[in-house]
Short mmCIF file of C-alpha atoms and ligand atoms in Angstrom, two decimals:
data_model
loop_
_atom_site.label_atom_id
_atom_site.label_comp_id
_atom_site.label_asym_id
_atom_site.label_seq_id
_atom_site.Cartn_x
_atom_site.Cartn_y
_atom_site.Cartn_z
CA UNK A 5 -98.92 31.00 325.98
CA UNK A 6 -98.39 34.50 326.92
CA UNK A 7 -95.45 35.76 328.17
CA UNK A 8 -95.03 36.75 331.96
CA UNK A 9 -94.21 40.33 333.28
CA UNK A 10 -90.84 40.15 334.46
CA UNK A 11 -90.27 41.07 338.01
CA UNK A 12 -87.16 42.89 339.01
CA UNK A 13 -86.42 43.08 342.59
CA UNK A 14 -84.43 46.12 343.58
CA UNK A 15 -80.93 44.40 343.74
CA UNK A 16 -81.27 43.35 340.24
CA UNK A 17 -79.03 45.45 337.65
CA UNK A 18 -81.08 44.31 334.54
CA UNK A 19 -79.43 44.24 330.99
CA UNK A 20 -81.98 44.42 327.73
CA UNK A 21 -80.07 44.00 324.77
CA UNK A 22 -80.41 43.34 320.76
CA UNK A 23 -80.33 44.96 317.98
CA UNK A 24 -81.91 48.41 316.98
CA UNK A 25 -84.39 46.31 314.65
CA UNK A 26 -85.11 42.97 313.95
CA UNK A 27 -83.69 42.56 310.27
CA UNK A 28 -83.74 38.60 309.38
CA UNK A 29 -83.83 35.43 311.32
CA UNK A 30 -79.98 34.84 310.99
CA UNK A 31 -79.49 38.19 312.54
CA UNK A 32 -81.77 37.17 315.73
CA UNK A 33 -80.44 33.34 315.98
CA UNK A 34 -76.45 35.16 315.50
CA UNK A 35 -77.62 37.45 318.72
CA UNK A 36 -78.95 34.03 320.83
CA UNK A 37 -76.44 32.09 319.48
CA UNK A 38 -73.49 33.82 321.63
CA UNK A 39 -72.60 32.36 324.09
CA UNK A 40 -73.38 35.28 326.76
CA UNK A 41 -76.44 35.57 325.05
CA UNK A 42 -78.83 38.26 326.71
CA UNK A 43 -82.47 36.92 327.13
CA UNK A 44 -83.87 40.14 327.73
CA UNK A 45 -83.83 41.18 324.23
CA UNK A 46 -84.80 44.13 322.30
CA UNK A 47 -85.65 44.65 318.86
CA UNK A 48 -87.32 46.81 316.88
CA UNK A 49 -90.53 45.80 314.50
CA UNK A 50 -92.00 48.74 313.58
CA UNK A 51 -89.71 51.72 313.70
CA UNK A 52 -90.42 55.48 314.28
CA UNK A 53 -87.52 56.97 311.74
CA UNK A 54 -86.98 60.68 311.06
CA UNK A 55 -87.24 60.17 307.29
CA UNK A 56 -89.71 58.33 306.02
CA UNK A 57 -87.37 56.71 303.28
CA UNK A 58 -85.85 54.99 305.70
CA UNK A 59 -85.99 51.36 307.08
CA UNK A 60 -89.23 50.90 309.08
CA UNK A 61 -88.69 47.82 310.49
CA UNK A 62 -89.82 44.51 309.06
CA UNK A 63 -93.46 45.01 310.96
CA UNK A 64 -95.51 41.66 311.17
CA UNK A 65 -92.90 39.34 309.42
CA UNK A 66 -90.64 39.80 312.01
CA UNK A 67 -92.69 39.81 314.89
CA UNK A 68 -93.00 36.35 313.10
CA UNK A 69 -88.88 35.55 312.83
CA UNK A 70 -89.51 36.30 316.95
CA UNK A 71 -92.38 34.32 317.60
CA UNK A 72 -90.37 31.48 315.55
CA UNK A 73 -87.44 31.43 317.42
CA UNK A 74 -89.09 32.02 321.08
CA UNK A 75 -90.56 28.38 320.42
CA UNK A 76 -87.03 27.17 320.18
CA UNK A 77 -85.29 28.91 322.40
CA UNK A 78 -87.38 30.89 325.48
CA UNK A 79 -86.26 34.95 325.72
CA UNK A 80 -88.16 37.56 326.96
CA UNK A 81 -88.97 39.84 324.11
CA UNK A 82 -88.99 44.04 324.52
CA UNK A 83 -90.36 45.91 321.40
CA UNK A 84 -91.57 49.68 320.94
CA UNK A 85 -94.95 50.04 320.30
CA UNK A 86 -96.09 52.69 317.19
CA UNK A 87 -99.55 52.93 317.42
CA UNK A 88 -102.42 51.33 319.83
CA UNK A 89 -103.45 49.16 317.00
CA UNK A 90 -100.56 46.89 317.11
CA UNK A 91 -101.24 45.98 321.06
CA UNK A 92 -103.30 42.70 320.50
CA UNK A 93 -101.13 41.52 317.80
CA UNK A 94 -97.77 41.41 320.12
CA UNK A 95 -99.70 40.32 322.92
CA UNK A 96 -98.37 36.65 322.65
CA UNK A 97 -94.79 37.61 321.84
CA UNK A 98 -93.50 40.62 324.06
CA UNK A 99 -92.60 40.60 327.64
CA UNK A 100 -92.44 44.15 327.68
CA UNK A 101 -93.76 47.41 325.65
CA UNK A 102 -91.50 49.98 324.60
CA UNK A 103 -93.23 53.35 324.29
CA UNK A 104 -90.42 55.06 322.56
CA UNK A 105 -89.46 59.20 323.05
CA UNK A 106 -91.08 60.33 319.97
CA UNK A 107 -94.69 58.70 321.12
CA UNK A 108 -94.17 60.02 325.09
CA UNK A 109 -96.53 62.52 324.79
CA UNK A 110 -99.13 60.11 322.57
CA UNK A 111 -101.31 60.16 325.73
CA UNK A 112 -103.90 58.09 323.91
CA UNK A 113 -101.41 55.38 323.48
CA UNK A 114 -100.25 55.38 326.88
CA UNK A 115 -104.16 55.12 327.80
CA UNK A 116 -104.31 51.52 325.65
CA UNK A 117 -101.24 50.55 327.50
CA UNK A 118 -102.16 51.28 330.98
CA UNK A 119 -105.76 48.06 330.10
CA UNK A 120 -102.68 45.42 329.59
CA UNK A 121 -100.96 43.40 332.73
CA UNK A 122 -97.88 43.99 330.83
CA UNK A 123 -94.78 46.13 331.73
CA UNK A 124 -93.99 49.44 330.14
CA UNK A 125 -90.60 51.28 329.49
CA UNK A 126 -91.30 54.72 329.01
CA UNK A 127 -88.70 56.41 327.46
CA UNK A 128 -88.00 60.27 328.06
CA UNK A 129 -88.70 62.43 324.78
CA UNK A 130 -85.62 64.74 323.20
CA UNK A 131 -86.90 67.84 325.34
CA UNK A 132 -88.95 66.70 328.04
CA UNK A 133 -88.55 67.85 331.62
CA UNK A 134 -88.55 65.14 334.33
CA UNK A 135 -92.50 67.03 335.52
CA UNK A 136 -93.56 66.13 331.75
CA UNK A 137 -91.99 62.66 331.55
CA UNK A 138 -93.94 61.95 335.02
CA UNK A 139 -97.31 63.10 333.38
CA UNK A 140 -97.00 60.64 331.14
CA UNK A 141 -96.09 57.89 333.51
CA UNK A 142 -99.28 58.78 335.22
CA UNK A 143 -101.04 57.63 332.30
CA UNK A 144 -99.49 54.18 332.69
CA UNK A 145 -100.44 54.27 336.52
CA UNK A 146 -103.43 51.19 336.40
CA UNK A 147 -100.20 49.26 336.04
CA UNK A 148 -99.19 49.48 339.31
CA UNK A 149 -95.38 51.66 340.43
CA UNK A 150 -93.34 47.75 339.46
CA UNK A 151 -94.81 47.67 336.07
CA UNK A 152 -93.78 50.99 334.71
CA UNK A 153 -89.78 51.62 334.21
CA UNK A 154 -88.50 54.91 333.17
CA UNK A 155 -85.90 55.02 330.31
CA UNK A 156 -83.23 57.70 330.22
CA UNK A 157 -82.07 58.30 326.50
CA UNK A 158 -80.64 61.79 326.61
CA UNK A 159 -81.79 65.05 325.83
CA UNK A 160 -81.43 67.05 322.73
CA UNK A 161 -78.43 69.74 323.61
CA UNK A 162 -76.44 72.68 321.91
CA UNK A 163 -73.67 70.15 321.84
CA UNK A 164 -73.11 68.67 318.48
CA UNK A 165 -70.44 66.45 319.12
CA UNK A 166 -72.90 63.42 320.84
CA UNK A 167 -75.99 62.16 319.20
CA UNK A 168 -77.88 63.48 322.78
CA UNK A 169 -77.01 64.11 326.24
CA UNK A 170 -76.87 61.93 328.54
CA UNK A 171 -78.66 63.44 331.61
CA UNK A 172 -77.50 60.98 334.35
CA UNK A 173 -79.05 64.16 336.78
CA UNK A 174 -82.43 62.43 336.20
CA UNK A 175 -81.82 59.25 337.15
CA UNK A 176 -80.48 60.26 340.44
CA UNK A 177 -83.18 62.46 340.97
CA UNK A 178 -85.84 60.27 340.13
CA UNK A 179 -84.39 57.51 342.60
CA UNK A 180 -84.79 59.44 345.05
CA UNK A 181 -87.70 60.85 344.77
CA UNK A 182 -89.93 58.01 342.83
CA UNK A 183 -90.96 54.61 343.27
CA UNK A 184 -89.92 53.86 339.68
CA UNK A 185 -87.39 51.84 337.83
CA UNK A 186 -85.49 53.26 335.59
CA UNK A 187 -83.13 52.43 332.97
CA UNK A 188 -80.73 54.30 330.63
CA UNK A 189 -80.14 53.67 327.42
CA UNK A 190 -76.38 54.57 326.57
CA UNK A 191 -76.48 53.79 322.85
CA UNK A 192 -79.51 56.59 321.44
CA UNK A 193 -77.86 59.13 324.45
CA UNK A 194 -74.16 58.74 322.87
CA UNK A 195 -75.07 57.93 319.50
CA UNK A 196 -71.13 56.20 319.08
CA UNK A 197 -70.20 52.95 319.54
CA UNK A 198 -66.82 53.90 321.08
CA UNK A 199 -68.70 55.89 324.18
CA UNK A 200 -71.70 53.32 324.82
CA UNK A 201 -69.43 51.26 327.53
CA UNK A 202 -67.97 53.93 329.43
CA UNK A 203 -71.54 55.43 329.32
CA UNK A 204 -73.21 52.67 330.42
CA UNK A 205 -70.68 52.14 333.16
CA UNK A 206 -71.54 55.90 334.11
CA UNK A 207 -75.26 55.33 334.52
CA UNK A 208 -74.82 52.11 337.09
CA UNK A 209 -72.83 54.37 339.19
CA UNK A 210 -75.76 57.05 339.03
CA UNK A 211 -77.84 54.19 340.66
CA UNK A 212 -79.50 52.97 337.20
CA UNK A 213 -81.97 49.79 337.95
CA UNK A 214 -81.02 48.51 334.24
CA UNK A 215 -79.53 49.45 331.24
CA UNK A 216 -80.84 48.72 327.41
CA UNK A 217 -77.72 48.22 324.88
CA UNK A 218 -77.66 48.12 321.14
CA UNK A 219 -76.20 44.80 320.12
CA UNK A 220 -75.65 44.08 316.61
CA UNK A 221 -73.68 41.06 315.09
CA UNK A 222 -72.53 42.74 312.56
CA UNK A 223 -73.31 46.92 313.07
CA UNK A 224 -71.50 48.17 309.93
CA UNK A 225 -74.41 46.29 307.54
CA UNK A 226 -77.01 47.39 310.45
CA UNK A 227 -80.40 48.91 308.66
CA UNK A 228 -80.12 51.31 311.10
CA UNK A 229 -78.48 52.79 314.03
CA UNK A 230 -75.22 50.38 313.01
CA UNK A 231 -72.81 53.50 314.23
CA UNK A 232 -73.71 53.21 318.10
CA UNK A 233 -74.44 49.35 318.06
CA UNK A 234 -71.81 47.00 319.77
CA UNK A 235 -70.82 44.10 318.33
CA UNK A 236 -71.09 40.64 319.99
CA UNK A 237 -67.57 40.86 321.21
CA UNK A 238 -67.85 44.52 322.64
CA UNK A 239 -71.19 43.02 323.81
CA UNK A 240 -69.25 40.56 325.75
CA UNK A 241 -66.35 43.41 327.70
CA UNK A 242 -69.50 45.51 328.59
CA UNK A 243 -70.85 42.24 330.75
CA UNK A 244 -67.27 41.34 332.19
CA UNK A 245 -67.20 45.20 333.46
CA UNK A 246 -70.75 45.29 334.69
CA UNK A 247 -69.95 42.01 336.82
CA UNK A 248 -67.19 43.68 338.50
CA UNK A 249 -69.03 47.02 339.20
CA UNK A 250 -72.63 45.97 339.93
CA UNK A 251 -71.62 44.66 343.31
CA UNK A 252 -69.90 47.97 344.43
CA UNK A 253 -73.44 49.40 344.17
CA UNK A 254 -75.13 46.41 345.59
CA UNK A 255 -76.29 45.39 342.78
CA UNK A 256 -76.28 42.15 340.34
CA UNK A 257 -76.27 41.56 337.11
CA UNK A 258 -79.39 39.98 335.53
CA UNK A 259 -79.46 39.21 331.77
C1 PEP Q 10 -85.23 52.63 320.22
O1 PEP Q 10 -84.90 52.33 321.37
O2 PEP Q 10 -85.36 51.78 319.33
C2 PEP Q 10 -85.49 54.04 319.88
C3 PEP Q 10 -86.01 54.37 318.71
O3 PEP Q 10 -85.11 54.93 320.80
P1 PEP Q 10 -85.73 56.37 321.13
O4 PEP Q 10 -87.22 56.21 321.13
O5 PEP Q 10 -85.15 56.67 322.46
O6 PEP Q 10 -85.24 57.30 320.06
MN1 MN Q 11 -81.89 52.51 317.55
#
């Protein structure tokens, strides 16, 4: 049975959460397991790392682990998509495509996206402007304004301090001025698990339609990206404070 595109109404503050990459079975069950369990959940299956020595994500065994545990226990699935090949293979598993920042300029891919009724989040690249990141949307367009959401994960900066900056300018300029969703994604722009919260809080007050949080059951054995992943219970504060603020901003919580 294939999955169906998710449809977020504009009141709906929508949390994606999971870990960096899918590592093992135990590590996806631990995640669904909790008891405020996300069911939007991300993962990663193949990964785009800077060095090629590192972990690339467990490819088609673990779309496996998640097409395994879906039968058991329903969750709608978010993945980045690599390369156009992989598109028919996830077709029966993922709710939504990830086109991550280092592929926002792979206009081909974006072409293959834009045949599939499926939803797209389109994150911004380390250095693109808001024009470029909007040329590339355009390339998603046959998916109608609802399908395609707009990911803010920081910008590469002089600043060393952060893993990227946060630019919470573009979300309130794109709000305003396009029909899109768009969600920020506090963990890549801080980098640090001790920021991700506040940061996430930050971007709901900017007028963020979602938010995508690294969640890891246990981040310090994490195959990657363990230093800005929150753990389950950290998981669990970050939903108590987005109950309480998502109505100041009309908003609520959807998970
Ligand atoms: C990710 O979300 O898994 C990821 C790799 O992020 P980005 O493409 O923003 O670096
Ligand atoms: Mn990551």
């Amino acid at each position: 049975m294939e999955p169906k595109a998710l449809n977020f109404n504009s009141r709906d503050l929508f949390l994606i959460a999971g870990p960096c990459a899918i590592e093992s079975e135990g590590q996806l069950r631990q995640v669904l397991q909790h008891p405020t369990r996300p069911t939007l959940i991300r993962g990663g299956i193949h990964k785009m790392r800077t060095s090629a020595k590192a972990f690339q994500g467990m490819g088609e065994e673990g779309l496996e682990i998640v097409r395994k545990i879906k039968k058991e226990t329903p969750f709608d699935f978010i993945t980045e998509i690599t390369d156009a090949r992989q598109i028919e293979k996830m077709l029966d598993v993922v709710s939504v495509f990830q086109v991550g920042a280092r592929n926002m300029y792979n206009y081909e891919l974006l072409k293959e996206l834009s045949r599939y009724n499926r939803p797209v989040i389109l994150k911004r690249a380390f250095s693109a402007t808001i024009t470029e990141w909007l040329g590339s949307a355009e390339y998603l367009f046959n998916l109608g304004e609802k399908n395609i959401i707009l990911c803010e994960r920081g910008v590469r900066s002089f600043d060393t301090k952060l893993r990227n900056l946060l630019d919470l300018g573009s979300v309130i300029w794109l709000k305003k001025n396009t029909p899109f969703k768009i969600i920020v994604d506090p963990s890549h722009s801080m980098g640090l698990t001790p920021y991700v919260t506040d940061a996430a809080l930050a971007a709901v007050a900017a007028g963020a339609d979602g938010l995508m949080v690294e969640v890891h059951p246990e981040p310090a054995c994490a195959l990657s990206d363990g230093q800005q992943a929150l753990n389950l219970q950290q998981f669990d504060e970050l939903v108590i404070k987005l109950k309480k603020l998502a109505p100041i901003f009309e908003k609520e919580l959807r998970m």
